Amino acid sequence: MEWNYSSAEELSAALRAGAVTSVELTDEAIARIERDDPVINAICVPDFDRARLAARRADAARARGEDRPLLGIPVTVKESYNMAGLPTTWGMPQYANYVPAEDAVQVSRLKAAGAVLLGKTNVPMTLRDIQSFNEIYGTTNNPWDLARTSGGSSGGSAAALACGFGALSIGSDLAGSLRTPAHFCGIYAHKPTVGLVATRGMVAPPAQALPVDLDLAVVGPMARTARDLTLLLDVMAGPDPLTHGIAYDVALPPPRHERLSDFRILIVEDHPLIPTGAAVRAGVNRVAEALVDAGARVERHSPLLPDATEAATLYLLLMMSNAAAGIPVDEYEQLRIHAAELSADDGSLDAVRLRGMVLSHRGWVEANNRRELHRQGWRRLFAEFDAVVCPVTPTPAFPHGQDGDLENRHIDIDGVAYPYFDQLVWAGVATMPGLPATAIPAGRSPEGLPVGVQLIGPMFEDRTPLRLAELLEQEIGGFLPPQ
C-alpha cells in the first residue's frame, strides 16, 4: 500500500496496528520527494539522514509501548522556523549560511510529539510575498499548474502537502500566509486566534529567538484533512513556557455544534475594496448551498458585520507600521516625505499602506483602540452567528510574476488589473481582530485549479471553525491529489 497521501490520523492508526513502520513511511516519503520535487521545488532544505534516525527511534519507542500524538509521522516545517543544525534564511542571500543553535518552540513540540521531520519548505524572501521564490532556493511551483504560484509565504508547505511530501506541515500567517497557499493548492490550513500558539523561534535571521507577543502574526497547522488540523493544533497550542506558560495552561472550549444543521452561518462573498472573481464566488456559493442543504441557518447580510472598509484600513495601518519598523533611517525619512505629500482625502489602499509605514506611536494607539471596537463588534456578531464564510483571495492561483517591485505588480481579476497587495484585504478580515480562520477546499475553477474559502470563528473558539471544516469536508469533499 502507498501511504504518502494518507492522513496523519490514518497513519497513526496503521502504526498502532503494526501495519507499517515509521521507517517505511519515512523512506517512502523521501523516495517520493526525490522523484517529484525537482519540478515542484517545495523542500528547500532536506534533512533525510536525521529523519531516518528519528523514524528508527519512533519505531523503538512504539515497541516500548509509547504512543505520542505524532509518533512516527513524517512532517515538514516552513523554512522560517529555526531548526538546530539547518539554515534559517527567510530567503535572504546574506543569511544563506546562518544556522541557529536551537529549535523554535514549535519544532520542539513536533519532536516531543514524536514527529519525523523531513526538512524545511520554501518561502519568499523575508516572507513578504503571495508567491514563494527567493535567490537561494528558487521558485516553488503549484502542483496543479507548474506555471502558477503555490502561494506565499507558506507556499512550500502547501505544495509539499499537495504532492504527498509528508502528512502535515507548520506555517505562519500575517497576511494570509497559511490560508492563501492552502486555497491555491487545495489543502487545509488553520490560522489560530492571535496569541494562542507560541511563536518563539519563528524569527528572521540573525535576530535572537525571544518570547515576544507578536501583533497580528500567528503560526499554525497545515494538512490534507480538517481532522488533521485539529490534531496538529492540539500539539502546537499553548503559551510560551518562558513567559505566560509559567502561569497559564490552554483549555480551548469545545465546538459550538456537532451537526451542520445546528450552525448559524453568515456568507460574505463581496468586499467593498476589491471584486470577487467568478471562480472564487462559485466556491463560496458551493459551500453556502451545502450548508443550506444540510439544514444550517444561512444568512447573506447582517448589520452586525463590522465595517469592511474601516477594517481593511486598520489592518494595513497596523501591519505596515510593523513591517516598516526595521527599515533604515534614510529610507524612513523618504517615506515620511512621500506620506506628507498625500492628499488628505486620498483613501486608496496604496495611500493607507504608505501612511502605515510612517505611523506614529500616537497613531498606532489610536488604530489599536479602533481595533478593539471592531473586536467588540465581532463579539456581537458571534452572539448571532457561529462562523463567517468568505473568500481567502479574489482568484485561484495566478501565474508566476517575479518582475518589478511588489508595489508595482498587479493581480488580474476576471480580466481587470488591480494593485497586487489589494487582494490581502480578505486575509485582513480575520487577521486584524485576531480571529481564528480555517481555509478549506471548495472545488475547482473552470481551468481545474483549486478554490478554497475561509471559515472565520469567534476569538479563542478555534474548535468551532475546525469542526465546521470537518463537517463540510463530509458534505462537499476535501483534498484530491493534483491531476
Coordinates of C-alpha atoms in Angstrom, one line a residue:
M1 CA 0.0 0.0 0.0
E2 CA 1.2 3.5 -0.8
W3 CA 0.9 5.8 2.3
N4 CA 2.0 9.2 1.0
Y5 CA -1.5 10.6 0.7
S6 CA -2.8 9.1 3.9
S7 CA -3.9 11.5 6.6
A8 CA -1.9 11.7 9.9
E9 CA -4.8 10.2 11.6
E10 CA -4.8 7.2 9.3
L11 CA -1.0 6.8 9.6
S12 CA -1.2 6.8 13.4
A13 CA -3.8 4.0 13.3
A14 CA -1.7 2.0 10.9
L15 CA 1.4 2.4 13.1
R16 CA -0.5 1.4 16.2
A17 CA -1.9 -1.7 14.4
G18 CA 1.6 -2.7 13.2
A19 CA 0.5 -2.4 9.5
V20 CA 3.5 -0.2 8.7
T21 CA 6.6 1.2 10.5
S22 CA 7.8 4.8 10.7
V23 CA 11.0 3.8 8.8
E24 CA 8.8 2.5 6.0
L25 CA 6.7 5.7 5.9
T26 CA 9.8 7.9 6.0
D27 CA 11.6 6.0 3.3
E28 CA 8.5 6.2 1.1
A29 CA 8.1 9.9 1.7
I30 CA 11.8 10.5 0.9
A31 CA 11.6 8.5 -2.3
R32 CA 8.6 10.5 -3.4
I33 CA 10.3 13.8 -2.7
E34 CA 13.4 12.7 -4.6
R35 CA 11.2 11.6 -7.5
D36 CA 8.8 14.5 -7.7
D37 CA 10.2 17.6 -6.0
P38 CA 12.8 18.5 -8.7
V39 CA 9.9 20.0 -10.7
I40 CA 7.9 21.4 -7.7
N41 CA 10.8 22.7 -5.5
A42 CA 8.8 22.6 -2.3
I43 CA 11.5 21.0 0.0
C44 CA 14.3 23.6 0.0
V45 CA 16.3 22.1 3.0
P46 CA 16.0 18.3 3.1
D47 CA 17.1 16.6 6.4
F48 CA 16.8 13.0 5.4
D49 CA 19.6 11.5 7.5
R50 CA 18.2 12.9 10.7
A51 CA 14.6 11.9 9.5
R52 CA 15.6 8.3 9.1
L53 CA 17.3 8.3 12.6
A54 CA 14.1 9.8 14.1
A55 CA 12.0 7.2 12.4
R56 CA 14.1 4.4 13.8
R57 CA 13.8 6.0 17.3
A58 CA 10.0 6.3 16.8
D59 CA 9.7 2.6 16.0
A60 CA 11.8 1.7 19.0
A61 CA 9.6 4.0 21.2
R62 CA 6.4 2.3 19.9
A63 CA 7.9 -1.1 20.6
R64 CA 8.4 0.0 24.2
G65 CA 4.7 0.9 24.4
E66 CA 4.9 4.6 23.8
D67 CA 2.1 6.3 21.9
R68 CA 2.5 10.1 21.4
P69 CA 0.2 12.2 19.2
L70 CA 2.5 12.3 16.1
L71 CA 4.8 9.3 16.9
G72 CA 6.5 8.2 13.7
I73 CA 4.5 10.6 11.4
P74 CA 6.6 12.3 8.6
V75 CA 6.1 16.1 8.5
T76 CA 7.7 19.2 7.1
V77 CA 8.5 22.6 8.6
K78 CA 8.4 26.1 7.0
E79 CA 11.9 27.4 6.3
S80 CA 11.3 30.4 8.6
Y81 CA 11.3 28.3 11.7
N82 CA 14.6 27.7 13.4
M83 CA 15.8 24.1 13.4
A84 CA 19.1 23.5 15.1
G85 CA 21.7 22.4 12.6
L86 CA 19.8 23.6 9.5
P87 CA 19.9 27.0 7.8
T88 CA 17.2 29.6 8.5
T89 CA 17.4 32.3 5.8
W90 CA 13.9 33.6 5.2
G91 CA 15.2 33.6 1.6
M92 CA 17.7 36.4 2.2
P93 CA 21.0 35.7 0.4
Q94 CA 23.1 37.5 3.0
Y95 CA 22.0 34.8 5.5
A96 CA 22.4 31.8 3.3
N97 CA 24.8 30.3 5.8
Y98 CA 23.0 31.3 9.0
V99 CA 22.4 28.2 11.2
P100 CA 20.6 28.6 14.5
A101 CA 21.7 26.6 17.5
E102 CA 18.3 26.0 19.0
D103 CA 14.9 24.7 17.7
A104 CA 11.9 27.0 17.5
V105 CA 9.4 26.2 20.3
Q106 CA 7.0 24.6 17.7
V107 CA 9.8 22.5 16.2
S108 CA 10.5 21.3 19.8
R109 CA 6.8 20.5 20.2
L110 CA 6.7 18.5 17.0
K111 CA 9.7 16.5 18.1
A112 CA 8.2 16.0 21.6
A113 CA 5.1 14.7 19.9
G114 CA 7.1 12.1 18.1
A115 CA 7.0 13.6 14.6
V116 CA 9.7 12.7 12.0
L117 CA 10.9 16.0 10.4
L118 CA 11.7 15.5 6.7
G119 CA 13.1 19.0 6.1
K120 CA 12.1 22.6 5.5
T121 CA 9.8 24.1 2.9
N122 CA 10.4 27.1 0.6
V123 CA 9.3 30.7 1.3
P124 CA 9.5 34.2 -0.4
M125 CA 12.3 36.5 0.7
T126 CA 11.5 37.9 4.1
L127 CA 8.2 36.1 3.8
R128 CA 6.9 39.2 2.1
D129 CA 5.0 37.9 -1.0
I130 CA 2.0 36.0 -2.1
Q131 CA 4.4 33.7 -4.1
S132 CA 7.3 31.5 -2.8
F133 CA 10.6 32.2 -4.5
N134 CA 14.0 33.6 -3.5
E135 CA 17.5 33.8 -4.8
I136 CA 18.8 31.0 -2.6
Y137 CA 16.3 28.2 -3.2
G138 CA 14.5 29.3 -6.4
T139 CA 10.7 29.1 -7.2
T140 CA 8.1 26.7 -5.8
N141 CA 5.6 25.7 -8.4
N142 CA 1.9 24.9 -8.0
P143 CA 1.4 21.2 -8.3
W144 CA -1.8 21.8 -10.2
D145 CA -0.1 24.0 -12.8
L146 CA 3.6 24.5 -12.8
A147 CA 3.3 27.9 -14.5
R148 CA 1.4 29.2 -11.4
T149 CA 2.4 30.1 -7.9
S150 CA 1.8 27.8 -4.9
G151 CA 1.1 30.9 -2.8
G152 CA 3.1 32.6 0.0
S153 CA 4.5 32.8 2.3
S154 CA 3.9 29.1 3.3
G155 CA 3.8 28.1 -0.3
G156 CA 6.4 25.4 0.0
S157 CA 4.5 23.7 2.8
A158 CA 1.2 23.8 0.8
A159 CA 2.8 22.4 -2.3
A160 CA 4.6 19.7 -0.3
L161 CA 1.3 18.5 1.2
A162 CA -0.5 18.6 -2.2
C163 CA 2.3 16.3 -3.5
G164 CA 2.3 13.9 -0.6
F165 CA 5.6 15.0 0.9
G166 CA 4.7 14.3 4.5
A167 CA 1.3 14.2 6.2
L168 CA 1.5 17.6 8.0
S169 CA 3.3 20.9 7.9
I170 CA 3.6 24.0 10.0
G171 CA 3.5 27.6 8.6
S172 CA 2.8 31.1 9.7
D173 CA 0.2 33.8 8.8
L174 CA 0.3 37.6 8.9
A175 CA -1.3 38.4 5.5
G176 CA -2.9 35.1 4.6
S177 CA 0.3 33.1 4.5
L178 CA -1.3 29.9 5.8
R179 CA -4.7 30.4 4.1
T180 CA -3.7 31.6 0.6
P181 CA -1.3 28.7 -0.1
A182 CA -4.0 26.3 1.1
H183 CA -6.5 27.9 -1.2
F184 CA -4.1 27.8 -4.1
C185 CA -3.0 24.2 -3.6
G186 CA -6.3 22.6 -2.5
I187 CA -5.3 21.7 1.1
Y188 CA -6.4 22.7 4.6
A189 CA -4.8 25.3 6.9
H190 CA -5.8 27.0 10.2
K191 CA -4.9 30.5 11.3
P192 CA -5.2 30.3 15.1
T193 CA -6.5 33.0 17.3
V194 CA -3.7 35.5 17.8
G195 CA -1.6 34.6 20.9
L196 CA -2.9 31.0 21.1
V197 CA 0.2 29.4 19.7
A198 CA 3.7 30.3 20.8
T199 CA 5.9 31.8 18.1
R200 CA 9.4 31.9 19.6
G201 CA 12.0 30.8 17.1
M202 CA 9.9 31.7 14.0
V203 CA 12.2 34.8 13.6
A204 CA 14.2 36.3 10.8
P205 CA 17.9 35.9 11.0
P206 CA 20.1 37.0 12.7
A207 CA 17.6 38.1 15.4
Q208 CA 17.6 36.3 18.7
A209 CA 14.7 33.9 19.4
L210 CA 12.8 35.8 22.1
P211 CA 9.3 35.0 23.6
V212 CA 7.6 38.1 22.2
D213 CA 3.9 38.5 21.7
L214 CA 3.5 39.3 18.0
D215 CA 0.9 41.7 16.8
L216 CA -1.3 40.2 14.0
A217 CA 1.1 37.4 13.1
V218 CA 0.5 33.7 14.1
V219 CA 1.9 30.3 13.5
G220 CA -0.4 27.3 12.7
P221 CA -1.1 23.9 11.2
M222 CA -1.4 22.8 7.5
A223 CA -2.8 19.4 6.5
R224 CA -4.8 17.4 3.9
T225 CA -7.8 16.9 6.1
A226 CA -9.7 19.0 8.6
R227 CA -9.3 16.5 11.4
D228 CA -5.6 16.5 11.0
L229 CA -5.6 20.3 11.5
T230 CA -7.2 19.8 14.9
L231 CA -4.6 17.0 15.7
L232 CA -1.7 19.3 14.9
L233 CA -3.2 22.4 16.6
D234 CA -3.5 20.4 19.8
V235 CA 0.3 19.8 19.6
M236 CA 1.1 23.4 18.8
A237 CA -1.4 25.3 21.0
G238 CA -0.3 26.8 24.3
P239 CA 1.7 29.7 25.7
D240 CA 5.5 30.0 25.6
P241 CA 7.0 28.2 28.6
L242 CA 9.3 31.2 29.2
T243 CA 6.5 33.7 29.8
H244 CA 2.8 33.0 30.0
G245 CA 3.3 29.3 30.3
I246 CA 4.8 29.8 33.7
A247 CA 1.3 30.6 35.0
Y248 CA -1.2 29.6 32.3
D249 CA -2.4 26.5 30.5
V250 CA -4.6 26.3 27.4
A251 CA -8.1 24.9 27.6
L252 CA -10.0 25.7 24.3
P253 CA -13.7 25.5 24.5
P254 CA -15.4 22.7 22.5
P255 CA -17.1 23.5 19.2
R256 CA -20.4 25.2 19.5
H257 CA -22.1 22.4 17.5
E258 CA -21.5 18.9 16.3
R259 CA -24.1 18.9 13.4
L260 CA -24.2 21.1 10.3
S261 CA -27.9 21.7 10.9
D262 CA -27.2 23.5 14.2
F263 CA -24.8 26.0 12.7
R264 CA -25.7 29.7 12.1
I265 CA -23.6 30.9 9.2
L266 CA -23.1 34.4 7.6
I267 CA -21.9 34.2 4.0
V268 CA -19.8 37.2 2.8
E269 CA -18.8 37.0 -0.8
D270 CA -18.2 40.7 -1.6
H271 CA -15.7 43.2 -0.4
P272 CA -16.1 47.0 -1.0
L273 CA -12.5 47.5 -1.9
I274 CA -11.9 44.6 -4.4
P275 CA -14.1 42.4 -6.6
T276 CA -14.5 38.7 -6.1
G277 CA -13.6 36.7 -9.2
A278 CA -16.1 34.3 -10.6
A279 CA -14.3 31.1 -9.7
V280 CA -14.0 32.1 -6.1
R281 CA -17.5 33.4 -5.9
A282 CA -18.6 29.9 -7.2
G283 CA -16.6 28.3 -4.4
V284 CA -18.2 30.4 -1.7
N285 CA -21.7 29.6 -3.1
R286 CA -20.9 25.9 -3.3
V287 CA -20.2 26.0 0.4
A288 CA -23.3 28.1 1.1
E289 CA -25.5 25.6 -0.9
A290 CA -24.1 22.7 1.1
L291 CA -24.9 24.4 4.3
V292 CA -28.5 25.2 3.3
D293 CA -29.0 21.6 2.1
A294 CA -27.7 20.3 5.5
G295 CA -30.3 22.5 7.3
A296 CA -27.9 25.1 8.7
R297 CA -29.3 28.7 9.1
V298 CA -27.6 30.7 6.4
E299 CA -27.7 34.5 6.0
R300 CA -26.1 36.7 3.4
H301 CA -26.3 40.0 5.1
S302 CA -26.1 41.3 8.7
P303 CA -25.9 44.8 10.1
L304 CA -23.7 43.3 12.9
L305 CA -20.8 42.8 10.5
P306 CA -18.1 45.4 11.3
D307 CA -17.4 47.9 8.5
A308 CA -15.1 46.2 6.0
T309 CA -13.5 49.4 4.6
E310 CA -12.5 50.6 8.0
A311 CA -11.3 47.1 8.9
A312 CA -9.1 47.0 5.9
T313 CA -7.7 50.4 6.7
L314 CA -6.9 49.4 10.3
Y315 CA -5.3 46.2 9.1
L316 CA -3.0 47.9 6.7
L317 CA -2.1 50.6 9.2
L318 CA -1.2 48.1 11.9
M319 CA 0.6 45.7 9.5
M320 CA 2.6 48.3 7.6
S321 CA 3.7 50.1 10.8
N322 CA 5.1 46.8 12.0
A323 CA 6.7 46.0 8.6
A324 CA 8.5 49.3 8.4
A325 CA 9.9 49.3 11.9
G326 CA 13.3 48.0 10.8
I327 CA 13.9 49.9 7.6
P328 CA 17.0 52.2 7.5
V329 CA 16.5 55.8 8.8
D330 CA 17.2 57.4 5.4
E331 CA 14.5 55.3 3.7
Y332 CA 12.1 56.0 6.5
E333 CA 12.6 59.8 6.1
Q334 CA 11.9 59.5 2.4
L335 CA 8.7 57.6 3.2
R336 CA 7.7 60.4 5.6
I337 CA 8.2 63.0 2.9
H338 CA 6.0 61.0 0.4
A339 CA 3.3 60.4 3.0
A340 CA 3.2 64.1 3.8
E341 CA 2.6 64.8 0.1
L342 CA -0.6 62.6 0.1
S343 CA -3.9 64.4 -0.3
A344 CA -5.9 64.4 2.9
D345 CA -8.8 62.8 1.1
D346 CA -6.7 60.1 -0.6
G347 CA -8.3 56.9 0.9
S348 CA -6.7 54.5 -1.5
L349 CA -5.2 51.3 -0.2
D350 CA -1.8 52.5 -1.6
A351 CA -2.1 55.6 0.5
V352 CA -3.1 53.7 3.6
R353 CA -0.1 51.4 3.2
L354 CA 2.2 54.4 3.0
R355 CA 0.7 56.2 6.0
G356 CA 1.0 52.9 7.9
M357 CA 4.7 52.8 7.2
V358 CA 5.3 56.1 9.0
L359 CA 2.6 55.8 11.6
S360 CA 3.5 57.5 14.9
H361 CA 3.1 55.7 18.2
R362 CA 0.1 58.0 18.9
G363 CA -1.4 57.0 15.6
W364 CA -0.8 53.3 16.4
V365 CA -2.5 53.6 19.7
E366 CA -5.5 55.3 18.1
A367 CA -5.7 52.5 15.4
N368 CA -5.4 49.8 18.2
N369 CA -8.2 51.4 20.1
R370 CA -10.3 51.3 16.9
R371 CA -9.4 47.7 16.5
E372 CA -10.8 46.9 20.0
L373 CA -14.1 48.5 18.9
H374 CA -14.1 46.1 15.9
R375 CA -13.4 43.2 18.3
Q376 CA -16.4 44.2 20.3
G377 CA -18.4 44.3 17.1
W378 CA -17.3 40.7 16.2
R379 CA -18.4 39.6 19.7
R380 CA -21.8 40.9 19.0
L381 CA -21.9 39.2 15.6
F382 CA -20.8 35.9 17.1
A383 CA -23.7 36.0 19.5
E384 CA -26.0 35.7 16.5
F385 CA -23.7 33.6 14.2
D386 CA -21.2 30.7 14.7
A387 CA -19.0 31.4 11.8
V388 CA -18.5 33.6 8.7
V389 CA -17.7 32.0 5.3
C390 CA -15.8 34.3 2.9
P391 CA -13.1 34.2 0.2
V392 CA -9.4 33.8 1.0
T393 CA -8.3 35.9 -2.0
P394 CA -10.3 37.1 -5.1
T395 CA -8.8 34.5 -7.5
P396 CA -7.3 31.0 -7.7
A397 CA -3.6 30.6 -8.1
F398 CA -2.2 33.1 -10.6
P399 CA 0.8 32.8 -13.0
H400 CA 4.3 33.3 -11.6
G401 CA 5.1 37.0 -11.7
Q402 CA 8.5 37.9 -10.3
D403 CA 9.3 41.1 -12.2
G404 CA 9.5 44.6 -10.7
D405 CA 8.8 45.8 -7.2
L406 CA 5.9 44.3 -5.2
E407 CA 4.3 47.6 -5.1
N408 CA 4.2 47.9 -8.9
R409 CA 2.7 44.4 -9.6
H410 CA -1.0 43.7 -10.3
I411 CA -3.5 40.9 -9.9
D412 CA -5.8 40.0 -12.7
I413 CA -9.4 39.5 -11.6
D414 CA -11.6 38.3 -14.4
G415 CA -9.6 40.4 -16.9
V416 CA -9.2 43.6 -14.9
A417 CA -5.9 44.6 -13.2
Y418 CA -5.8 45.6 -9.6
P419 CA -2.9 46.6 -7.3
Y420 CA -1.1 43.4 -6.2
F421 CA -1.4 43.9 -2.5
D422 CA -5.1 44.9 -2.6
Q423 CA -6.0 41.2 -2.6
L424 CA -4.8 41.0 1.0
V425 CA -8.0 42.7 2.3
W426 CA -9.7 39.3 2.6
A427 CA -6.8 38.0 4.8
G428 CA -7.2 41.0 7.0
V429 CA -10.9 40.3 7.8
A430 CA -9.7 37.7 10.3
T431 CA -6.2 38.9 10.9
M432 CA -6.9 42.5 12.1
P433 CA -9.2 41.5 15.0
G434 CA -7.1 38.3 15.7
L435 CA -9.8 35.8 14.9
P436 CA -9.3 32.1 14.0
A437 CA -9.9 31.2 10.4
T438 CA -9.8 27.8 8.7
A439 CA -9.1 27.5 5.0
I440 CA -10.8 24.6 3.3
P441 CA -11.0 23.3 -0.3
A442 CA -14.3 24.3 -2.1
G443 CA -14.0 22.8 -5.5
R444 CA -12.2 23.7 -8.7
S445 CA -12.2 26.6 -11.1
P446 CA -13.2 26.1 -14.8
E447 CA -9.4 25.7 -15.5
G448 CA -9.2 22.9 -12.9
L449 CA -7.4 24.9 -10.3
P450 CA -8.2 24.5 -6.6
V451 CA -10.5 27.1 -5.0
G452 CA -10.9 27.5 -1.2
V453 CA -12.8 29.5 1.3
Q454 CA -12.1 30.6 4.9
L455 CA -14.3 29.9 7.9
I456 CA -13.9 32.6 10.4
G457 CA -14.9 31.9 14.0
P458 CA -15.1 33.6 17.4
M459 CA -11.9 34.5 19.2
F460 CA -10.4 31.6 21.1
E461 CA -13.2 29.3 19.8
D462 CA -10.9 27.7 17.2
R463 CA -12.6 24.4 17.6
T464 CA -15.8 25.8 16.1
P465 CA -14.5 26.6 12.6
L466 CA -12.3 23.5 12.7
R467 CA -15.4 21.3 13.4
L468 CA -17.3 23.2 10.7
A469 CA -14.5 22.3 8.3
E470 CA -14.7 18.6 9.2
L471 CA -18.5 18.6 8.6
L472 CA -18.2 20.4 5.3
E473 CA -15.5 18.0 4.2
Q474 CA -18.0 15.3 4.6
E475 CA -20.6 17.2 2.5
I476 CA -18.6 18.7 -0.3
G477 CA -15.4 16.6 -0.3
G478 CA -11.9 17.7 0.6
F479 CA -8.4 17.3 -0.7
L480 CA -7.8 15.5 -4.0
P481 CA -4.3 14.8 -5.4
P482 CA -3.2 17.0 -8.3
Q483 CA -4.0 15.6 -11.7

